[in-house]
mmCIF file of C-alpha atoms and ligand atoms in Angstrom:
data_model
loop_
_atom_site.group_PDB
_atom_site.id
_atom_site.type_symbol
_atom_site.label_atom_id
_atom_site.label_comp_id
_atom_site.label_asym_id
_atom_site.label_seq_id
_atom_site.Cartn_x
_atom_site.Cartn_y
_atom_site.Cartn_z
ATOM 1 C CA MET A 1 16.111 78.167 -5.406
ATOM 2 C CA PRO A 2 19.395 76.284 -5.006
ATOM 3 C CA PRO A 3 19.125 72.976 -6.758
ATOM 4 C CA THR A 4 18.655 69.467 -5.417
ATOM 5 C CA THR A 5 20.885 67.065 -7.489
ATOM 6 C CA ARG A 6 21.694 63.440 -7.258
ATOM 7 C CA PHE A 7 24.059 60.700 -8.224
ATOM 8 C CA ALA A 8 22.277 57.530 -8.941
ATOM 9 C CA PRO A 9 24.687 54.578 -9.712
ATOM 10 C CA SER A 10 23.681 51.014 -10.134
ATOM 11 C CA PRO A 11 25.965 48.783 -8.041
ATOM 12 C CA THR A 12 26.824 46.415 -10.791
ATOM 13 C CA GLY A 13 30.501 47.077 -10.604
ATOM 14 C CA LEU A 14 33.219 49.370 -9.250
ATOM 15 C CA LEU A 15 33.209 53.053 -9.998
ATOM 16 C CA HIS A 16 35.560 54.307 -12.748
ATOM 17 C CA LEU A 17 36.488 57.821 -13.805
ATOM 18 C CA GLY A 18 33.290 58.183 -15.825
ATOM 19 C CA HIS A 19 31.175 57.674 -12.639
ATOM 20 C CA ALA A 20 33.495 59.854 -10.686
ATOM 21 C CA PHE A 21 32.839 62.678 -13.173
ATOM 22 C CA ALA A 22 29.115 62.147 -13.082
ATOM 23 C CA ALA A 23 29.257 62.202 -9.255
ATOM 24 C CA LEU A 24 31.434 65.210 -9.043
ATOM 25 C CA THR A 25 29.261 67.124 -11.604
ATOM 26 C CA ALA A 26 26.109 66.573 -9.560
ATOM 27 C CA TRP A 27 27.880 67.205 -6.279
ATOM 28 C CA ARG A 28 29.513 70.452 -7.431
ATOM 29 C CA ARG A 29 26.245 71.800 -8.972
ATOM 30 C CA ALA A 30 24.598 71.395 -5.561
ATOM 31 C CA ARG A 31 27.468 72.509 -3.364
ATOM 32 C CA GLU A 32 28.375 75.699 -5.351
ATOM 33 C CA ALA A 33 24.814 76.905 -5.104
ATOM 34 C CA GLY A 34 24.154 75.917 -1.520
ATOM 35 C CA GLY A 35 21.750 73.157 -2.673
ATOM 36 C CA ARG A 36 21.304 69.536 -1.715
ATOM 37 C CA PHE A 37 23.226 66.533 -3.212
ATOM 38 C CA LEU A 38 21.548 63.178 -2.845
ATOM 39 C CA LEU A 39 22.906 59.660 -3.351
ATOM 40 C CA ARG A 40 20.671 56.758 -4.598
ATOM 41 C CA LEU A 41 21.535 53.252 -5.288
ATOM 42 C CA GLU A 42 19.539 51.929 -8.306
ATOM 43 C CA ASP A 43 19.752 48.234 -7.526
ATOM 44 C CA ILE A 44 16.601 46.767 -8.738
ATOM 45 C CA ASP A 45 18.415 44.513 -11.220
ATOM 46 C CA THR A 46 18.880 41.721 -8.665
ATOM 47 C CA GLY A 47 20.817 39.641 -11.177
ATOM 48 C CA ARG A 48 23.547 42.149 -11.679
ATOM 49 C CA CYS A 49 23.706 44.279 -8.594
ATOM 50 C CA ARG A 50 25.674 43.217 -5.587
ATOM 51 C CA PRO A 51 25.868 44.536 -2.028
ATOM 52 C CA ASP A 52 29.649 44.541 -2.041
ATOM 53 C CA TYR A 53 29.583 46.863 -5.017
ATOM 54 C CA ALA A 54 27.154 49.145 -3.112
ATOM 55 C CA ALA A 55 29.413 49.285 -0.275
ATOM 56 C CA ALA A 56 32.379 50.041 -2.514
ATOM 57 C CA ILE A 57 30.582 52.846 -4.114
ATOM 58 C CA LEU A 58 29.841 54.579 -0.820
ATOM 59 C CA GLU A 59 33.489 54.180 0.230
ATOM 60 C CA ASP A 60 34.926 55.276 -3.015
ATOM 61 C CA LEU A 61 32.723 58.457 -3.155
ATOM 62 C CA ALA A 62 33.884 59.296 0.396
ATOM 63 C CA TRP A 63 37.496 58.730 -0.636
ATOM 64 C CA LEU A 64 36.950 61.124 -3.495
ATOM 65 C CA GLY A 65 35.808 63.654 -0.952
ATOM 66 C CA LEU A 66 32.116 63.732 -1.757
ATOM 67 C CA ASP A 67 29.456 64.140 1.049
ATOM 68 C CA TRP A 68 25.767 63.640 0.580
ATOM 69 C CA ASP A 69 22.690 64.924 2.239
ATOM 70 C CA GLY A 70 20.306 62.660 4.143
ATOM 71 C CA GLU A 71 20.134 58.902 3.920
ATOM 72 C CA VAL A 72 21.093 56.955 0.827
ATOM 73 C CA ARG A 73 18.031 55.928 -0.957
ATOM 74 C CA VAL A 74 18.223 52.244 -1.923
ATOM 75 C CA GLN A 75 15.701 51.317 -4.526
ATOM 76 C CA SER A 76 15.349 47.701 -3.696
ATOM 77 C CA GLU A 77 13.898 48.768 -0.328
ATOM 78 C CA HIS A 78 10.977 50.626 -2.000
ATOM 79 C CA LEU A 79 9.486 47.916 -4.170
ATOM 80 C CA ALA A 80 5.975 48.347 -2.519
ATOM 81 C CA GLU A 81 6.014 51.982 -3.618
ATOM 82 C CA TYR A 82 6.853 51.085 -7.171
ATOM 83 C CA ARG A 83 4.093 48.474 -7.060
ATOM 84 C CA ALA A 84 1.570 51.051 -5.968
ATOM 85 C CA VAL A 85 2.548 53.356 -8.812
ATOM 86 C CA LEU A 86 2.038 50.542 -11.289
ATOM 87 C CA ASP A 87 -1.305 49.684 -9.754
ATOM 88 C CA ARG A 88 -2.370 53.396 -10.344
ATOM 89 C CA LEU A 89 -1.453 53.236 -13.877
ATOM 90 C CA ALA A 90 -3.197 49.851 -14.334
ATOM 91 C CA ALA A 91 -6.252 51.298 -12.793
ATOM 92 C CA ARG A 92 -6.228 53.967 -15.525
ATOM 93 C CA GLY A 93 -5.999 51.255 -18.170
ATOM 94 C CA LEU A 94 -2.590 52.514 -19.160
ATOM 95 C CA LEU A 95 -0.694 49.222 -18.590
ATOM 96 C CA TYR A 96 -0.944 45.826 -20.118
ATOM 97 C CA PRO A 97 0.746 42.504 -19.334
ATOM 98 C CA CYS A 98 3.332 41.371 -21.872
ATOM 99 C CA PHE A 99 4.065 37.679 -21.980
ATOM 100 C CA CYS A 100 6.567 37.806 -24.794
ATOM 101 C CA THR A 101 10.077 36.463 -24.336
ATOM 102 C CA ARG A 102 13.070 38.409 -25.705
ATOM 103 C CA ALA A 103 13.455 35.605 -28.380
ATOM 104 C CA GLU A 104 9.827 35.981 -29.496
ATOM 105 C CA ILE A 105 10.093 39.812 -29.755
ATOM 106 C CA ALA A 106 13.342 39.379 -31.771
ATOM 107 C CA ARG A 107 11.690 36.987 -34.074
ATOM 108 C CA GLU A 108 8.688 39.121 -34.587
ATOM 109 C CA VAL A 109 10.874 42.182 -35.111
ATOM 110 C CA SER A 110 13.002 40.493 -37.760
ATOM 111 C CA ALA A 111 9.933 39.098 -39.529
ATOM 112 C CA ALA A 112 8.313 42.521 -39.888
ATOM 113 C CA ALA A 113 8.867 44.235 -43.154
ATOM 114 C CA ALA A 114 9.593 47.597 -41.442
ATOM 115 C CA ALA A 115 10.411 47.311 -37.807
ATOM 116 C CA PRO A 116 10.548 50.769 -36.315
ATOM 117 C CA HIS A 117 13.592 51.487 -34.106
ATOM 118 C CA GLY A 118 13.419 53.644 -31.055
ATOM 119 C CA PRO A 119 16.346 55.047 -29.063
ATOM 120 C CA ASP A 120 16.604 51.698 -27.102
ATOM 121 C CA GLY A 121 16.647 49.528 -30.209
ATOM 122 C CA PRO A 122 13.769 47.877 -32.092
ATOM 123 C CA ARG A 123 10.388 49.131 -30.882
ATOM 124 C CA TYR A 124 8.210 46.540 -29.230
ATOM 125 C CA PRO A 125 5.673 45.557 -31.834
ATOM 126 C CA GLY A 126 2.662 45.656 -29.561
ATOM 127 C CA THR A 127 1.954 41.973 -29.766
ATOM 128 C CA CYS A 128 0.363 41.598 -26.246
ATOM 129 C CA ARG A 129 -1.408 44.955 -26.569
ATOM 130 C CA ARG A 130 -3.613 43.226 -29.176
ATOM 131 C CA LEU A 131 -4.378 40.097 -27.191
ATOM 132 C CA SER A 132 -8.121 39.498 -26.519
ATOM 133 C CA ALA A 133 -9.455 39.998 -22.981
ATOM 134 C CA ASP A 134 -10.015 36.232 -22.773
ATOM 135 C CA GLU A 135 -6.509 35.268 -23.967
ATOM 136 C CA ARG A 136 -4.962 37.773 -21.578
ATOM 137 C CA ALA A 137 -7.070 36.398 -18.640
ATOM 138 C CA ALA A 138 -6.287 32.831 -19.543
ATOM 139 C CA ARG A 139 -2.469 33.446 -19.575
ATOM 140 C CA LEU A 140 -2.692 35.411 -16.334
ATOM 141 C CA ALA A 141 -4.584 32.629 -14.722
ATOM 142 C CA ALA A 142 -2.120 29.992 -15.933
ATOM 143 C CA GLY A 143 0.681 32.115 -14.386
ATOM 144 C CA VAL A 144 2.602 32.855 -17.477
ATOM 145 C CA PRO A 145 5.418 35.236 -16.451
ATOM 146 C CA HIS A 146 4.745 38.747 -17.671
ATOM 147 C CA ALA A 147 6.132 42.214 -17.797
ATOM 148 C CA LEU A 148 3.873 45.324 -17.537
ATOM 149 C CA ARG A 149 4.081 47.609 -20.491
ATOM 150 C CA LEU A 150 2.924 51.198 -20.708
ATOM 151 C CA ASP A 151 0.368 51.711 -23.598
ATOM 152 C CA MET A 152 2.256 54.684 -24.916
ATOM 153 C CA ALA A 153 -0.393 55.802 -27.422
ATOM 154 C CA ALA A 154 -3.055 55.708 -24.674
ATOM 155 C CA ALA A 155 -0.834 57.455 -22.281
ATOM 156 C CA LEU A 156 -0.034 60.319 -24.717
ATOM 157 C CA GLU A 157 -3.726 60.719 -25.392
ATOM 158 C CA VAL A 158 -4.338 61.178 -21.673
ATOM 159 C CA VAL A 159 -1.460 63.639 -21.444
ATOM 160 C CA GLY A 160 -2.968 65.477 -24.498
ATOM 161 C CA GLU A 161 -0.191 67.956 -25.072
ATOM 162 C CA THR A 162 3.267 68.069 -26.587
ATOM 163 C CA LEU A 163 5.766 67.489 -23.812
ATOM 164 C CA THR A 164 8.919 69.537 -23.369
ATOM 165 C CA VAL A 165 11.755 69.692 -20.943
ATOM 166 C CA HIS A 166 14.258 72.308 -19.973
ATOM 167 C CA GLU A 167 17.703 71.203 -21.156
ATOM 168 C CA GLU A 168 20.480 73.400 -19.763
ATOM 169 C CA GLY A 169 22.268 75.290 -22.431
ATOM 170 C CA GLU A 170 19.529 74.736 -24.926
ATOM 171 C CA GLY A 171 16.391 75.823 -23.271
ATOM 172 C CA THR A 172 12.898 74.180 -23.897
ATOM 173 C CA VAL A 173 13.204 71.108 -25.988
ATOM 174 C CA ARG A 174 10.420 68.898 -27.347
ATOM 175 C CA CYS A 175 10.208 65.246 -26.081
ATOM 176 C CA ASP A 176 9.586 62.302 -28.388
ATOM 177 C CA PRO A 177 8.302 59.616 -26.152
ATOM 178 C CA ALA A 178 6.344 57.830 -28.900
ATOM 179 C CA ALA A 179 9.742 56.793 -30.421
ATOM 180 C CA PHE A 180 10.165 54.407 -27.465
ATOM 181 C CA GLY A 181 6.792 52.611 -27.982
ATOM 182 C CA ASP A 182 5.368 50.588 -25.146
ATOM 183 C CA VAL A 183 8.193 50.645 -22.671
ATOM 184 C CA VAL A 184 8.424 48.149 -19.883
ATOM 185 C CA LEU A 185 7.532 49.657 -16.460
ATOM 186 C CA GLY A 186 7.233 46.528 -14.521
ATOM 187 C CA ARG A 187 9.813 43.820 -15.259
ATOM 188 C CA LYS A 188 8.981 40.079 -15.164
ATOM 189 C CA ASP A 189 11.147 39.528 -12.096
ATOM 190 C CA ILE A 190 10.318 42.596 -10.169
ATOM 191 C CA PRO A 191 7.467 45.195 -10.074
ATOM 192 C CA ALA A 192 9.652 48.014 -11.209
ATOM 193 C CA SER A 193 11.958 49.171 -14.026
ATOM 194 C CA TYR A 194 14.591 51.803 -14.570
ATOM 195 C CA HIS A 195 12.220 54.340 -16.160
ATOM 196 C CA LEU A 196 9.673 53.986 -13.395
ATOM 197 C CA CYS A 197 11.975 53.975 -10.478
ATOM 198 C CA VAL A 198 14.117 56.940 -11.561
ATOM 199 C CA THR A 199 11.148 59.124 -12.294
ATOM 200 C CA HIS A 200 9.369 58.276 -9.158
ATOM 201 C CA ASP A 201 12.379 58.713 -7.054
ATOM 202 C CA ASP A 202 13.410 61.940 -8.478
ATOM 203 C CA ALA A 203 9.944 63.225 -7.674
ATOM 204 C CA VAL A 204 9.716 61.885 -4.176
ATOM 205 C CA GLN A 205 13.241 62.994 -3.384
ATOM 206 C CA GLY A 206 12.642 66.467 -4.602
ATOM 207 C CA VAL A 207 15.306 66.493 -7.246
ATOM 208 C CA THR A 208 15.201 69.756 -9.167
ATOM 209 C CA LEU A 209 18.241 69.334 -11.357
ATOM 210 C CA VAL A 210 19.113 66.055 -13.034
ATOM 211 C CA THR A 211 22.721 65.820 -14.222
ATOM 212 C CA ARG A 212 23.599 62.622 -15.912
ATOM 213 C CA GLY A 213 25.405 61.141 -18.982
ATOM 214 C CA ALA A 214 24.179 62.080 -22.453
ATOM 215 C CA ASP A 215 23.494 58.394 -23.183
ATOM 216 C CA LEU A 216 20.349 58.725 -20.899
ATOM 217 C CA ARG A 217 19.198 61.881 -22.550
ATOM 218 C CA PRO A 218 16.606 60.202 -24.974
ATOM 219 C CA ALA A 219 15.137 58.391 -21.907
ATOM 220 C CA THR A 220 14.103 61.713 -20.505
ATOM 221 C CA ALA A 221 11.075 61.686 -22.904
ATOM 222 C CA VAL A 222 9.696 58.589 -21.236
ATOM 223 C CA HIS A 223 10.301 60.184 -17.776
ATOM 224 C CA ARG A 224 8.478 63.223 -18.882
ATOM 225 C CA VAL A 225 5.443 61.183 -19.721
ATOM 226 C CA LEU A 226 5.331 59.593 -16.270
ATOM 227 C CA GLN A 227 5.695 63.105 -14.737
ATOM 228 C CA ALA A 228 2.786 64.203 -16.687
ATOM 229 C CA LEU A 229 0.566 61.292 -15.946
ATOM 230 C CA PHE A 230 1.225 61.637 -12.213
ATOM 231 C CA GLY A 231 1.469 65.332 -11.958
ATOM 232 C CA TRP A 232 4.980 64.978 -10.653
ATOM 233 C CA PRO A 233 7.218 68.110 -10.897
ATOM 234 C CA THR A 234 9.646 68.197 -13.805
ATOM 235 C CA PRO A 235 13.281 68.810 -12.953
ATOM 236 C CA SER A 236 15.703 70.663 -15.214
ATOM 237 C CA TYR A 237 18.085 68.401 -17.098
ATOM 238 C CA ALA A 238 21.794 68.858 -17.799
ATOM 239 C CA HIS A 239 23.132 65.931 -19.755
ATOM 240 C CA HIS A 240 26.849 65.907 -19.980
ATOM 241 C CA ASP A 241 29.217 64.172 -22.384
ATOM 242 C CA LEU A 242 30.549 60.800 -21.373
ATOM 243 C CA ARG A 243 34.251 60.427 -20.583
ATOM 244 C CA ARG A 244 36.220 58.612 -23.099
ATOM 245 C CA ASP A 245 39.577 56.918 -23.183
ATOM 246 C CA ALA A 246 42.457 57.898 -25.383
ATOM 247 C CA ASP A 247 41.023 55.859 -28.172
ATOM 248 C CA GLY A 248 37.652 57.657 -27.968
ATOM 249 C CA GLN A 249 35.934 54.702 -26.370
ATOM 250 C CA ARG A 250 33.355 55.367 -23.690
ATOM 251 C CA LEU A 251 34.783 54.494 -20.204
ATOM 252 C CA ALA A 252 33.140 51.192 -19.169
ATOM 253 C CA LYS A 253 34.006 48.136 -17.222
ATOM 254 C CA ARG A 254 33.865 45.973 -20.173
ATOM 255 C CA THR A 255 36.354 48.235 -22.256
ATOM 256 C CA GLY A 256 38.801 47.897 -19.380
ATOM 257 C CA ALA A 257 38.276 51.272 -17.765
ATOM 258 C CA GLN A 258 40.254 51.398 -14.573
ATOM 259 C CA SER A 259 38.305 51.576 -11.374
ATOM 260 C CA LEU A 260 38.845 54.324 -8.785
ATOM 261 C CA ARG A 261 40.208 51.408 -6.534
ATOM 262 C CA THR A 262 42.860 50.485 -9.023
ATOM 263 C CA LEU A 263 43.918 54.176 -9.329
ATOM 264 C CA ARG A 264 43.983 54.554 -5.589
ATOM 265 C CA ALA A 265 45.959 51.354 -5.170
ATOM 266 C CA ALA A 266 48.491 52.762 -7.667
ATOM 267 C CA GLY A 267 48.967 55.734 -5.380
ATOM 268 C CA ILE A 268 46.925 58.349 -7.327
ATOM 269 C CA ALA A 269 45.507 61.039 -4.878
ATOM 270 C CA ALA A 270 41.794 61.723 -4.792
ATOM 271 C CA ALA A 271 42.702 65.494 -5.064
ATOM 272 C CA ASP A 272 44.458 64.826 -8.340
ATOM 273 C CA ILE A 273 41.445 62.899 -9.796
ATOM 274 C CA ARG A 274 39.108 65.739 -8.659
ATOM 275 C CA ALA A 275 41.359 68.327 -10.209
ATOM 276 C CA GLN A 276 41.645 66.425 -13.526
ATOM 277 C CA LEU A 277 37.823 65.776 -13.782
ATOM 278 C CA LEU A 278 36.598 69.208 -12.691
ATOM 279 C CA ALA A 279 39.212 71.105 -14.798
HETATM 280 N N1 LIG B 301 21.218 54.291 -12.533
HETATM 281 C C1 LIG B 301 21.581 54.836 -13.804
HETATM 282 C C2 LIG B 301 22.858 54.340 -14.239
HETATM 283 O O1 LIG B 301 23.725 53.896 -13.532
HETATM 284 C C3 LIG B 301 21.565 56.300 -13.820
HETATM 285 C C4 LIG B 301 20.132 56.841 -13.676
HETATM 286 C C5 LIG B 301 19.954 58.283 -14.003
HETATM 287 O O2 LIG B 301 20.861 59.114 -13.732
HETATM 288 O O3 LIG B 301 18.939 58.602 -14.527
HETATM 289 O O4 LIG B 301 23.249 54.462 -15.487
#
């Protein structure tokens, strides 16, 4: 079956060559095999995402010569779906409200003799998982802001088997979701999170091959748990190296990576960028 791939940027800034490489990789994998290439805007972080960046992304991709199939999926338009998924997990007893602030978590982690680290940083110590039912109910009734965390141990027990994914070039690899601990699936400000939305959307959009930067590879383990819990199909994964500048730094806005717009304004042709990135 020809693959369905996707490029799923967050509109928090202008695209640079690293994004262009990720987009071209996904696009080429679909196009060379007669598959489908989808575009999705991951804009649930309302504090950082901006509509003008979203518009710029579409324009820059078109300038690069990329075409996508179907409508662009915009995550902020699907919050009710994410809420429904959270409700299903809650009904299975796999979610709990977490009232901790970042500062409280940092304090608790630094006070712990051995604070385990996961791929995302210090693992959440599980403070709110241990709240009594009364305490939890009281805080909810008082309207204390809360996130929703997956009870990872309980989830893995429900799954009941070692999870694996197919990583291109490597074959079947084992996942280690427990290393992440109780990840946030519903943020305090919005009933959604990166892990939840990306996994849900890849499933509902029928993505069969996820190409993305190697920085997101560890997160695949969390996505695999959600796929197992919901019976969603598991795509194949092909994580690619990140583009780096001459000093070996990852391309990123904060390290001064030039945007596609800057390159375009300087007279660089899209064809040259494509040739350079796809070489
Ligand atoms: N939205 C994510 C990002 O911009 C990518 C999500 C994914 O490919 O899984 O980093």
